[in-house]
GROMACS .gro file of C-alpha atoms in nm:
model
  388
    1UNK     CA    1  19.442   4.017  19.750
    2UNK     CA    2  19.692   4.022  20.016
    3UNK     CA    3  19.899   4.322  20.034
    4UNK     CA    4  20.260   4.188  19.896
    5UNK     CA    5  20.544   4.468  19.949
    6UNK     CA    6  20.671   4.488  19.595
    7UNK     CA    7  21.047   4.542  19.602
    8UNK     CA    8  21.153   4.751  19.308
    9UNK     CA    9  21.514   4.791  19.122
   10UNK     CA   10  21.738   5.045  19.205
   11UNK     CA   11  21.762   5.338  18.975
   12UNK     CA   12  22.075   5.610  18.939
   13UNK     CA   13  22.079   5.933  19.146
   14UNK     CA   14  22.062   6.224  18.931
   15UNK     CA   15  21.813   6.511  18.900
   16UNK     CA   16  21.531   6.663  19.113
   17UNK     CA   17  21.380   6.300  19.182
   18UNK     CA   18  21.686   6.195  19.307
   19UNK     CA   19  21.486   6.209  19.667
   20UNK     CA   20  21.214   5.964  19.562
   21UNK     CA   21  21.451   5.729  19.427
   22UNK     CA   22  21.603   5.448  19.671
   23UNK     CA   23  21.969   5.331  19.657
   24UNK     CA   24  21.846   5.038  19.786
   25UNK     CA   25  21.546   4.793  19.670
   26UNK     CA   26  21.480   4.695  19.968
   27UNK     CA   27  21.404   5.117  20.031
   28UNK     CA   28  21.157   5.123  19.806
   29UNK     CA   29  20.833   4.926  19.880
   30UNK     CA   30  20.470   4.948  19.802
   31UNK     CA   31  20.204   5.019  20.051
   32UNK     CA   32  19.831   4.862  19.942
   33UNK     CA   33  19.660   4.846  20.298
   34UNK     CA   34  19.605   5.003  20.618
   35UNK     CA   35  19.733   4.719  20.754
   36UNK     CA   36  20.059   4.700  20.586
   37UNK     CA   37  20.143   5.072  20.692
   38UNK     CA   38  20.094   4.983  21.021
   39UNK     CA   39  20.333   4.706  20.991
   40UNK     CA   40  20.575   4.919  20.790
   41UNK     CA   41  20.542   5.198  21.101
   42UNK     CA   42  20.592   4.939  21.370
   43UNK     CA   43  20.896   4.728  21.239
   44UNK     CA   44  21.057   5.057  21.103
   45UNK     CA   45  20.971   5.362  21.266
   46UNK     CA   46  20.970   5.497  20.904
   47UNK     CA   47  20.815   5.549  20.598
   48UNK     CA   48  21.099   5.680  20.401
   49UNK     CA   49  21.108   5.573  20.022
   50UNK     CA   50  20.814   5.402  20.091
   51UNK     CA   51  20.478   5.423  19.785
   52UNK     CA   52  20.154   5.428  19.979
   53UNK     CA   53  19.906   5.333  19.747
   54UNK     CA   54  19.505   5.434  19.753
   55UNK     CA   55  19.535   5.376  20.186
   56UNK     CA   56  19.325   5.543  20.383
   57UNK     CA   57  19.513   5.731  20.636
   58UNK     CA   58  19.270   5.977  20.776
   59UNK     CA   59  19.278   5.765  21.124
   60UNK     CA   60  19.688   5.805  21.126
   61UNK     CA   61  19.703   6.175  21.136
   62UNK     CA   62  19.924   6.124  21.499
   63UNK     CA   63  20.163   5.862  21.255
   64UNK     CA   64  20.185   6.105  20.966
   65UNK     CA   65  20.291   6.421  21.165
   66UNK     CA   66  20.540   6.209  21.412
   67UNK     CA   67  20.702   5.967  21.133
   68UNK     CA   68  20.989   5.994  20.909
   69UNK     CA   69  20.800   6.076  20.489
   70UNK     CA   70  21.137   6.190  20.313
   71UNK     CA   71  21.149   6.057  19.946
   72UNK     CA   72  20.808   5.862  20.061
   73UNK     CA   73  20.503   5.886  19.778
   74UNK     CA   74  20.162   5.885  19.890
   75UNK     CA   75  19.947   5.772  19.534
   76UNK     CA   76  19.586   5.853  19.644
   77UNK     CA   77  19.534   5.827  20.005
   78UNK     CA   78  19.271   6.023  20.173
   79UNK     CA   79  19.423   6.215  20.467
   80UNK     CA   80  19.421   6.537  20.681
   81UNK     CA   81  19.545   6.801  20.510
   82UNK     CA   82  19.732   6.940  20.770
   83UNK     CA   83  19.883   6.564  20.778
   84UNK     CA   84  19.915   6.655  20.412
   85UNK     CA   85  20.110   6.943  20.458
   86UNK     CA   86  20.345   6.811  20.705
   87UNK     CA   87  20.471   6.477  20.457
   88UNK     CA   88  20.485   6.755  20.186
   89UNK     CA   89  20.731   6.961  20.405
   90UNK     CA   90  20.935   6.668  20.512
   91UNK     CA   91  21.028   6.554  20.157
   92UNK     CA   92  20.724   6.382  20.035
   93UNK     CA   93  20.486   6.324  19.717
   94UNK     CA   94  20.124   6.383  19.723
   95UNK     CA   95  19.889   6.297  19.506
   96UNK     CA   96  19.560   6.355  19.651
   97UNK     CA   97  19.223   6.112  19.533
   98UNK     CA   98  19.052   6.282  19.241
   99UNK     CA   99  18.672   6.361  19.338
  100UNK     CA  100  18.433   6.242  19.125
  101UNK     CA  101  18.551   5.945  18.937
  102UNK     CA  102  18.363   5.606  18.914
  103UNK     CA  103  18.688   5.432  18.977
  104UNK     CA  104  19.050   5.478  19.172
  105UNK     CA  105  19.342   5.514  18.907
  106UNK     CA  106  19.574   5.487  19.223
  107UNK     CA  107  19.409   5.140  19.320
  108UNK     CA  108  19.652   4.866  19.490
  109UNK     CA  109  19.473   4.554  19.417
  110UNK     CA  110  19.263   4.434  19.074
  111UNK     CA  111  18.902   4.378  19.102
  112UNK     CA  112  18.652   4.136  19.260
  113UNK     CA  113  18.342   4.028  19.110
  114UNK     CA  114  18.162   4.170  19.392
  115UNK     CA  115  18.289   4.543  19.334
  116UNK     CA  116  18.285   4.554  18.969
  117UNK     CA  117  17.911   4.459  18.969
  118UNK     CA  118  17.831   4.613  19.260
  119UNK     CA  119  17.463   4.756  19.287
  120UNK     CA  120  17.351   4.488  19.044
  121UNK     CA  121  17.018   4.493  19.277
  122UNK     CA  122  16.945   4.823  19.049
  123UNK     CA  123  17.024   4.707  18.700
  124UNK     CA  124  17.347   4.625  18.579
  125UNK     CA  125  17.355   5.059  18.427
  126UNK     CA  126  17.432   5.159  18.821
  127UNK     CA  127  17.703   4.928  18.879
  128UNK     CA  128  18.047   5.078  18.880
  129UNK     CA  129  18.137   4.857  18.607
  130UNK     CA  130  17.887   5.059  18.360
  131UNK     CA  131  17.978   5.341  18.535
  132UNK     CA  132  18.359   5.329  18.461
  133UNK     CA  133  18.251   5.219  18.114
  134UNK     CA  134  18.023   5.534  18.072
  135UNK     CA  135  18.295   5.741  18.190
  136UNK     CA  136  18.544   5.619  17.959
  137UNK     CA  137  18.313   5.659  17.650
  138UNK     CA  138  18.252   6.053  17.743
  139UNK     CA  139  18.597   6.143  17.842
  140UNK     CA  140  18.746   5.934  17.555
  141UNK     CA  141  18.558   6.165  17.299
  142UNK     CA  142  18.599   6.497  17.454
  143UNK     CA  143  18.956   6.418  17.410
  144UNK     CA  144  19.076   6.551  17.772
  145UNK     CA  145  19.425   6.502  17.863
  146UNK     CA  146  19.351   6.467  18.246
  147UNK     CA  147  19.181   6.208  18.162
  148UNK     CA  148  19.360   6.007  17.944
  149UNK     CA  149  19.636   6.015  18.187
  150UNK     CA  150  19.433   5.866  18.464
  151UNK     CA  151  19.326   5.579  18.252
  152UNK     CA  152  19.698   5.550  18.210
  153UNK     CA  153  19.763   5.571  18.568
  154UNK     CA  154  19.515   5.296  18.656
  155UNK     CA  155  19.636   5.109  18.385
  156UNK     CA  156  19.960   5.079  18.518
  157UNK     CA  157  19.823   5.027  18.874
  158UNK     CA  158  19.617   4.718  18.738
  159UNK     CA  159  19.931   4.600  18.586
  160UNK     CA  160  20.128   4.650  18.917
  161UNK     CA  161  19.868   4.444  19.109
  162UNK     CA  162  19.842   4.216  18.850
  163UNK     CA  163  20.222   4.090  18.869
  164UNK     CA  164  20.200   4.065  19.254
  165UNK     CA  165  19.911   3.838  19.246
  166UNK     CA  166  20.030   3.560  18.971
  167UNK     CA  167  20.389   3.615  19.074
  168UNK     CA  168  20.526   3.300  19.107
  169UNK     CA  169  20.191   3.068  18.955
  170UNK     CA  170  20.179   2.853  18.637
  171UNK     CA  171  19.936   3.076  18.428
  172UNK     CA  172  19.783   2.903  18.138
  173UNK     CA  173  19.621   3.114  17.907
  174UNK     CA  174  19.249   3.018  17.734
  175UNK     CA  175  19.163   3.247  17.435
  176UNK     CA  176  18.822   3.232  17.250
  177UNK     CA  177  18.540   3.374  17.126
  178UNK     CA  178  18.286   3.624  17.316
  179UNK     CA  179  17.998   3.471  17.135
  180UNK     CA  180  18.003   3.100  17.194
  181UNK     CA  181  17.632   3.096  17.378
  182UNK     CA  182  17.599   2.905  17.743
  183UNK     CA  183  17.404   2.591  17.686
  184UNK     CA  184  17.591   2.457  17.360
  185UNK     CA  185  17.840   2.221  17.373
  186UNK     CA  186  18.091   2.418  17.277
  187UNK     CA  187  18.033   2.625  17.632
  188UNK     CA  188  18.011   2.312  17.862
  189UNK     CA  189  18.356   2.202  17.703
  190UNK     CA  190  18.544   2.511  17.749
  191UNK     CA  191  18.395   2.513  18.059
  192UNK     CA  192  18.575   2.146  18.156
  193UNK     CA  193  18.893   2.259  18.013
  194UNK     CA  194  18.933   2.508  18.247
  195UNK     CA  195  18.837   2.281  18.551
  196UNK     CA  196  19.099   1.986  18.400
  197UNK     CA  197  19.371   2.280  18.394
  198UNK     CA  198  19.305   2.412  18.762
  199UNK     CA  199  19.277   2.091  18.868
  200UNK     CA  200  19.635   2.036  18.748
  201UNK     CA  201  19.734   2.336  18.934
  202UNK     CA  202  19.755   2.560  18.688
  203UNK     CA  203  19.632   2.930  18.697
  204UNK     CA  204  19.346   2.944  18.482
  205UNK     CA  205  19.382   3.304  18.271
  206UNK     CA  206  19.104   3.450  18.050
  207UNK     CA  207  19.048   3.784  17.833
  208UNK     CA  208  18.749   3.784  18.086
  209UNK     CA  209  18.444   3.828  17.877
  210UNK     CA  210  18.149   3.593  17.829
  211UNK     CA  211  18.145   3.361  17.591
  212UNK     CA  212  18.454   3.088  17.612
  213UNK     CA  213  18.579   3.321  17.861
  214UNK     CA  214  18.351   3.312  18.122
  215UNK     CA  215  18.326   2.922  18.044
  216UNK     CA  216  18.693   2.857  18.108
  217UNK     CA  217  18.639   3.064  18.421
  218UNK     CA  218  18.351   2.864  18.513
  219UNK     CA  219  18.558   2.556  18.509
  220UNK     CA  220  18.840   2.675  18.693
  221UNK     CA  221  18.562   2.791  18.967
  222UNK     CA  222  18.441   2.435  18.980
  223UNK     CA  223  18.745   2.305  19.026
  224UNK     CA  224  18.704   2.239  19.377
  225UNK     CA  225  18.353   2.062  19.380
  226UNK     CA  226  18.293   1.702  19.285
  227UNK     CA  227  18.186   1.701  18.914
  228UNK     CA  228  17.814   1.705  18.918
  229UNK     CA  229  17.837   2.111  19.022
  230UNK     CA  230  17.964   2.190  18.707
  231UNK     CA  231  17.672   1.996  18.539
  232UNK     CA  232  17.412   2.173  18.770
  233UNK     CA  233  17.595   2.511  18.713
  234UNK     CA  234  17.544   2.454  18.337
  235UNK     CA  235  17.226   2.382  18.366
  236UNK     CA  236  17.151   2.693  18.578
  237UNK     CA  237  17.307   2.896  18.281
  238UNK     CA  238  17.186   2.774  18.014
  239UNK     CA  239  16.877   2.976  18.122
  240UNK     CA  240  17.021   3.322  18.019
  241UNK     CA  241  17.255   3.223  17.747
  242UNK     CA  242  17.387   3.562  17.576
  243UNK     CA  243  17.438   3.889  17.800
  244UNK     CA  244  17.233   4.038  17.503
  245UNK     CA  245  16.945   4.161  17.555
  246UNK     CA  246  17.003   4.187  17.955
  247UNK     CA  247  17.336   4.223  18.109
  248UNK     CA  248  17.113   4.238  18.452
  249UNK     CA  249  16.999   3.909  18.386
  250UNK     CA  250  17.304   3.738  18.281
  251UNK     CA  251  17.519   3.851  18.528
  252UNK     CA  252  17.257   3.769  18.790
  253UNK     CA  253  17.233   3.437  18.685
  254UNK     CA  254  17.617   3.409  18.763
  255UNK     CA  255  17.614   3.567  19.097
  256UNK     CA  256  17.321   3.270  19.159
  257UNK     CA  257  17.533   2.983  19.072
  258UNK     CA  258  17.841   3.148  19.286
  259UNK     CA  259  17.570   3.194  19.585
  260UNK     CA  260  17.466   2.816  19.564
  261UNK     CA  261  17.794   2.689  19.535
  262UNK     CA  262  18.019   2.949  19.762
  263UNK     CA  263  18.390   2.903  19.778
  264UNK     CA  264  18.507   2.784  19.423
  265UNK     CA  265  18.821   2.780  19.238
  266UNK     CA  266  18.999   3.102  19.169
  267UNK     CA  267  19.118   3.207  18.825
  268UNK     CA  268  19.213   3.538  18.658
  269UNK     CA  269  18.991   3.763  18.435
  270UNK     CA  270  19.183   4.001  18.201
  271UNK     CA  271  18.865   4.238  18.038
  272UNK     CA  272  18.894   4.548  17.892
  273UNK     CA  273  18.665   4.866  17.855
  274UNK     CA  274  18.778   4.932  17.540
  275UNK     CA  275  18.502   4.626  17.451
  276UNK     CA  276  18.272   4.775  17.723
  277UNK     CA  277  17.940   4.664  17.570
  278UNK     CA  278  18.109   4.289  17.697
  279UNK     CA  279  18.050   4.279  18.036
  280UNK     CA  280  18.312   4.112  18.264
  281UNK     CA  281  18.193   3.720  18.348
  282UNK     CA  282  18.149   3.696  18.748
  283UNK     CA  283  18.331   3.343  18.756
  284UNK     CA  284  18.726   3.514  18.799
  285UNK     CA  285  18.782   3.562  19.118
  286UNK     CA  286  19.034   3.824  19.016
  287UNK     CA  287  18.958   4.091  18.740
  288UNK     CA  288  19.258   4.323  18.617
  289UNK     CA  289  19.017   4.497  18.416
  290UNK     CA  290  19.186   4.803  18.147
  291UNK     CA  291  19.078   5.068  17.988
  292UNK     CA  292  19.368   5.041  17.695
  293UNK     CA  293  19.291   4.689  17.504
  294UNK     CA  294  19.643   4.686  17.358
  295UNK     CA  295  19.829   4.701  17.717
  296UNK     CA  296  19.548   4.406  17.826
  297UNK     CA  297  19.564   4.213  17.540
  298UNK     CA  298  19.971   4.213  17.566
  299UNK     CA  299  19.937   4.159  17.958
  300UNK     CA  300  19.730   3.888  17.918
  301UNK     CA  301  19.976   3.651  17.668
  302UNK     CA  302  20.280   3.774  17.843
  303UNK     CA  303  20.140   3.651  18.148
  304UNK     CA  304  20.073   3.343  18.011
  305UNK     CA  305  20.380   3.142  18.126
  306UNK     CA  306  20.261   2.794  18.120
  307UNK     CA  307  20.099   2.852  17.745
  308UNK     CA  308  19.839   2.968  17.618
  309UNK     CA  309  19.472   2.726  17.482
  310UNK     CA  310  19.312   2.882  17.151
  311UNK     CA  311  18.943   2.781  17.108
  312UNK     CA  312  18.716   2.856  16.769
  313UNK     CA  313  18.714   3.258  16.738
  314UNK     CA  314  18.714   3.529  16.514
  315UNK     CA  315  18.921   3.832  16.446
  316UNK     CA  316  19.001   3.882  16.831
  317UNK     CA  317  19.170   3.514  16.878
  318UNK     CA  318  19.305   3.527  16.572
  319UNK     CA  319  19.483   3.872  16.640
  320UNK     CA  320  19.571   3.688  17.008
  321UNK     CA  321  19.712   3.397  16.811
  322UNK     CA  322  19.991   3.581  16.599
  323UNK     CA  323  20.041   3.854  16.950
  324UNK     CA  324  20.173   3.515  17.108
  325UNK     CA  325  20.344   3.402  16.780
  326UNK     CA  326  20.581   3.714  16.754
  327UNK     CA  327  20.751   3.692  17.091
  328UNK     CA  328  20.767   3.316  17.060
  329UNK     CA  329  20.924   3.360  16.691
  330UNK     CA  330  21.211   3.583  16.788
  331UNK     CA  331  21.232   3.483  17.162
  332UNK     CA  332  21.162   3.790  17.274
  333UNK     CA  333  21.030   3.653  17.637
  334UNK     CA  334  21.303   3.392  17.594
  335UNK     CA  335  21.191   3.010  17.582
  336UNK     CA  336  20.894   2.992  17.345
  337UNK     CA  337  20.569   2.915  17.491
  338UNK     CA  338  20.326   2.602  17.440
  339UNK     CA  339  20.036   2.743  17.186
  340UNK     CA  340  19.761   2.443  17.137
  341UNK     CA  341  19.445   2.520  16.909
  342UNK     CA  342  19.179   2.368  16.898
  343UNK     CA  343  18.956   2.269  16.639
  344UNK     CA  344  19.092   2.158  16.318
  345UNK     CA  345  18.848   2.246  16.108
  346UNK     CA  346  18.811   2.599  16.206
  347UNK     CA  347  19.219   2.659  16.191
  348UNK     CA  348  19.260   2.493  15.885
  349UNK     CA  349  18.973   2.571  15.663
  350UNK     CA  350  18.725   2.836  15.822
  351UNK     CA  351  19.004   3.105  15.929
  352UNK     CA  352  19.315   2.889  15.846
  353UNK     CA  353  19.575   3.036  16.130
  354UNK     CA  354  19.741   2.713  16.154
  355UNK     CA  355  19.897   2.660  15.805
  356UNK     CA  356  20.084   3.003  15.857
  357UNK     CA  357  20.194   2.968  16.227
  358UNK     CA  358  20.313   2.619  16.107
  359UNK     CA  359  20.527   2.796  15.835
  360UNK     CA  360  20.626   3.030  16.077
  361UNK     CA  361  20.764   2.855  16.315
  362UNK     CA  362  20.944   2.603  16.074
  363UNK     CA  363  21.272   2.567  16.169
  364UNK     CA  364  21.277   2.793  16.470
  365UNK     CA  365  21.272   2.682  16.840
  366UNK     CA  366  20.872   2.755  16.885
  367UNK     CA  367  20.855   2.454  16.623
  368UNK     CA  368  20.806   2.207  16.849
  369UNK     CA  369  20.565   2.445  17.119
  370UNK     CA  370  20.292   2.461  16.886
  371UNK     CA  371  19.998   2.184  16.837
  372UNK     CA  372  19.641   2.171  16.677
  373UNK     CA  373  19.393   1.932  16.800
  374UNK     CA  374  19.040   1.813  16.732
  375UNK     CA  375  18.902   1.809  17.016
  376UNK     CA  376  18.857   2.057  17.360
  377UNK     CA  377  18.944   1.698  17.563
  378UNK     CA  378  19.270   1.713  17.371
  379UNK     CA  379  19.442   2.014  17.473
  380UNK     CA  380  19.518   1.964  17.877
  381UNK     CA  381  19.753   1.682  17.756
  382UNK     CA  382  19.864   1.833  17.399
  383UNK     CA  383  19.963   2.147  17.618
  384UNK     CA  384  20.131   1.876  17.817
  385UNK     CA  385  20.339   1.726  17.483
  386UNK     CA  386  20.458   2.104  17.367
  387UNK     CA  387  20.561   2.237  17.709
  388UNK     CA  388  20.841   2.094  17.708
   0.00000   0.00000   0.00000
């Protein structure tokens, strides 16, 4: 992701923080790259009120000890500590990178593919996905407040980098289930639903699991080929169909259809490691990847500005379907937005969702946002009818 100076709102001047808080949004910017603090130090001279966020600045020792720091915030940047020292003395934070962990909490950008499953050459165990995921599970039962509030911290960084890269796009949300199997039909038509909606232009968002997950990322990933890819991709799948028993060797058979066709669609992943035994899918091009579920599964619908696609699921999309039908019910996001499920049978009769968010939204303005269909092929243009 491209670093994107983030300008933040002004807040009152009061109290012993009053020096890290700009009177000015245009004061107070984020650093993500060695690159943009460059840029910041040339145009400026200063790097007053400024957040630098997980940079490496040991090479700008010389910039650190000559340049202007006062009210500045360094969030996890490696540096001398005599540089250290010096931003310290002239009115700065530091927060120094804490050794040992199998992730950054400071971190300026969400994930790639390629770093999450990193090391996948050794088993999918030594990637820094299972890593982090490892992590969580020991820290989360000895109960240790340092480290629940770095999982908060990175949290909140995710979520930062999250709104910079999707500010401004037409995110369409696809919920399902984890379980529907590559090789079924149910797969290879998720998987066209999210090519239809990128190919619309819309940003294709999933809870960025397998299952319909990973499909609709597929899709929005073949976007940009000519539509026999996405029938040879399947194909390729359908080989490994579950990432049970071997995460290695359904993960690797992802990272083979991305290496034959190179260069596909991006779309947004949205996993959690609260579910860590669900591996993220490798077909996002951009994972914002939590360790709180409730923070990711809120995230994910309130990001979903252009709607959101429900396919068959089970207690997880049906929770998602009622999180989206509170803040359309009483407007709390403002304008409701489109909700289009699909599969009558299974919303009506197998977990009937649809009779009660019918009855909910009687009389109310998210009445005429809502739609069930029969078919996958239905939704691009039912979403189309409710959007408004």
């Amino acid at each position: 992701m491209d670093p994107i100076p983030a300008q933040r709102r002004a807040r009152p001047e009061h109290g012993p923080l009053s020096q890290f808080q700009s009177h000015h949004a245009s004061h107070d910017r984020e650093i993500e790259s060695l690159d943009a603090f460059d840029a910041v130090v040339s145009a400026h001279g200063s790097l007053a009120r400024h957040r630098v966020q997980a940079v490496d600045l040991t090479g700008r020792t010389d910039v650190l000890l000559a340049t202007d720091t006062e009210g500045a915030v360094f969030l996890g940047c490696p540096m001398d500590p005599g540089a250290a020292a010096r931003v310290r003395a002239a009115g700065a934070l530091v927060f120094p990178p804490v050794p040992g962990l199998p992730f950054d909490p400071y971190r300026g950008h969400v994930y790639s593919p390629g770093e999450l499953f990193a090391r996948l050459g050794e088993g999918y165990p030594a990637t820094p996905d299972a890593l982090a995921y490892d992590w969580f599970q020991q820290t989360r039962a000895d109960g240790d407040v340092f480290a629940s509030m770095l999982r908060a911290i990175h949290d909140d960084s995710v979520s930062d980098a999250l709104d910079e890269l999707v500010a401004g796009d037409r995110v369409v949300g696809v919920m399902g289930g984890h379980a529907m199997a590559r090789g079924t039909v149910e797969y290879a038509g998720a998987a066209r639903l999210g090519r239809e909606l990128a190919r619309a232009g819309l940003t294709v968002a999933t809870g960025g699991g397998p299952g319909a997950m990973e499909a609709a990322n597929l899709g929005a990933y073949a976007a940009p080929f000519a539509d026999g890819m996405l029938d040879d991709a399947l194909t390729l799948l359908a080989k490994v169909t579950s990432f049970t028993p071997s995460v290695t060797d359904w993960a690797r058979a992802a990272f083979e259809v991305r290496e034959r066709w190179p260069g596909g669609g991006a779309s947004v992943g949205i996993p959690t490691w609260f579910y860590g035994h669900e591996p993220p899918n490798a077909f996002a091009a951009h994972i914002a990847k939590y360790f709180a579920n409730a923070t990711r599964e809120d995230g994910l619908l309130a990001r979903s500005t252009a709607g959101v696609v429900f396919l068959p699921g089970a207690a997880g999309t049906l929770q998602e379907i009622f999180d989206n039908a509170t803040p359309n019910y009483y407007e709390s996001r403002g304008e409701p937005t489109p909700m289009v499920l699909v599969d009558r049978e299974h919303w009506t009769r197998t977990l009937p969702a649809w009779p009660l968010l019918r009855s909910l939204a009687k009389g109310r303005a998210m009445e005429s946002r809502i739609a069930l269909v029969d078919r996958i092929e239905e939704a691009p243009e039912a979403l189309k009818r409710v959007g408004g």
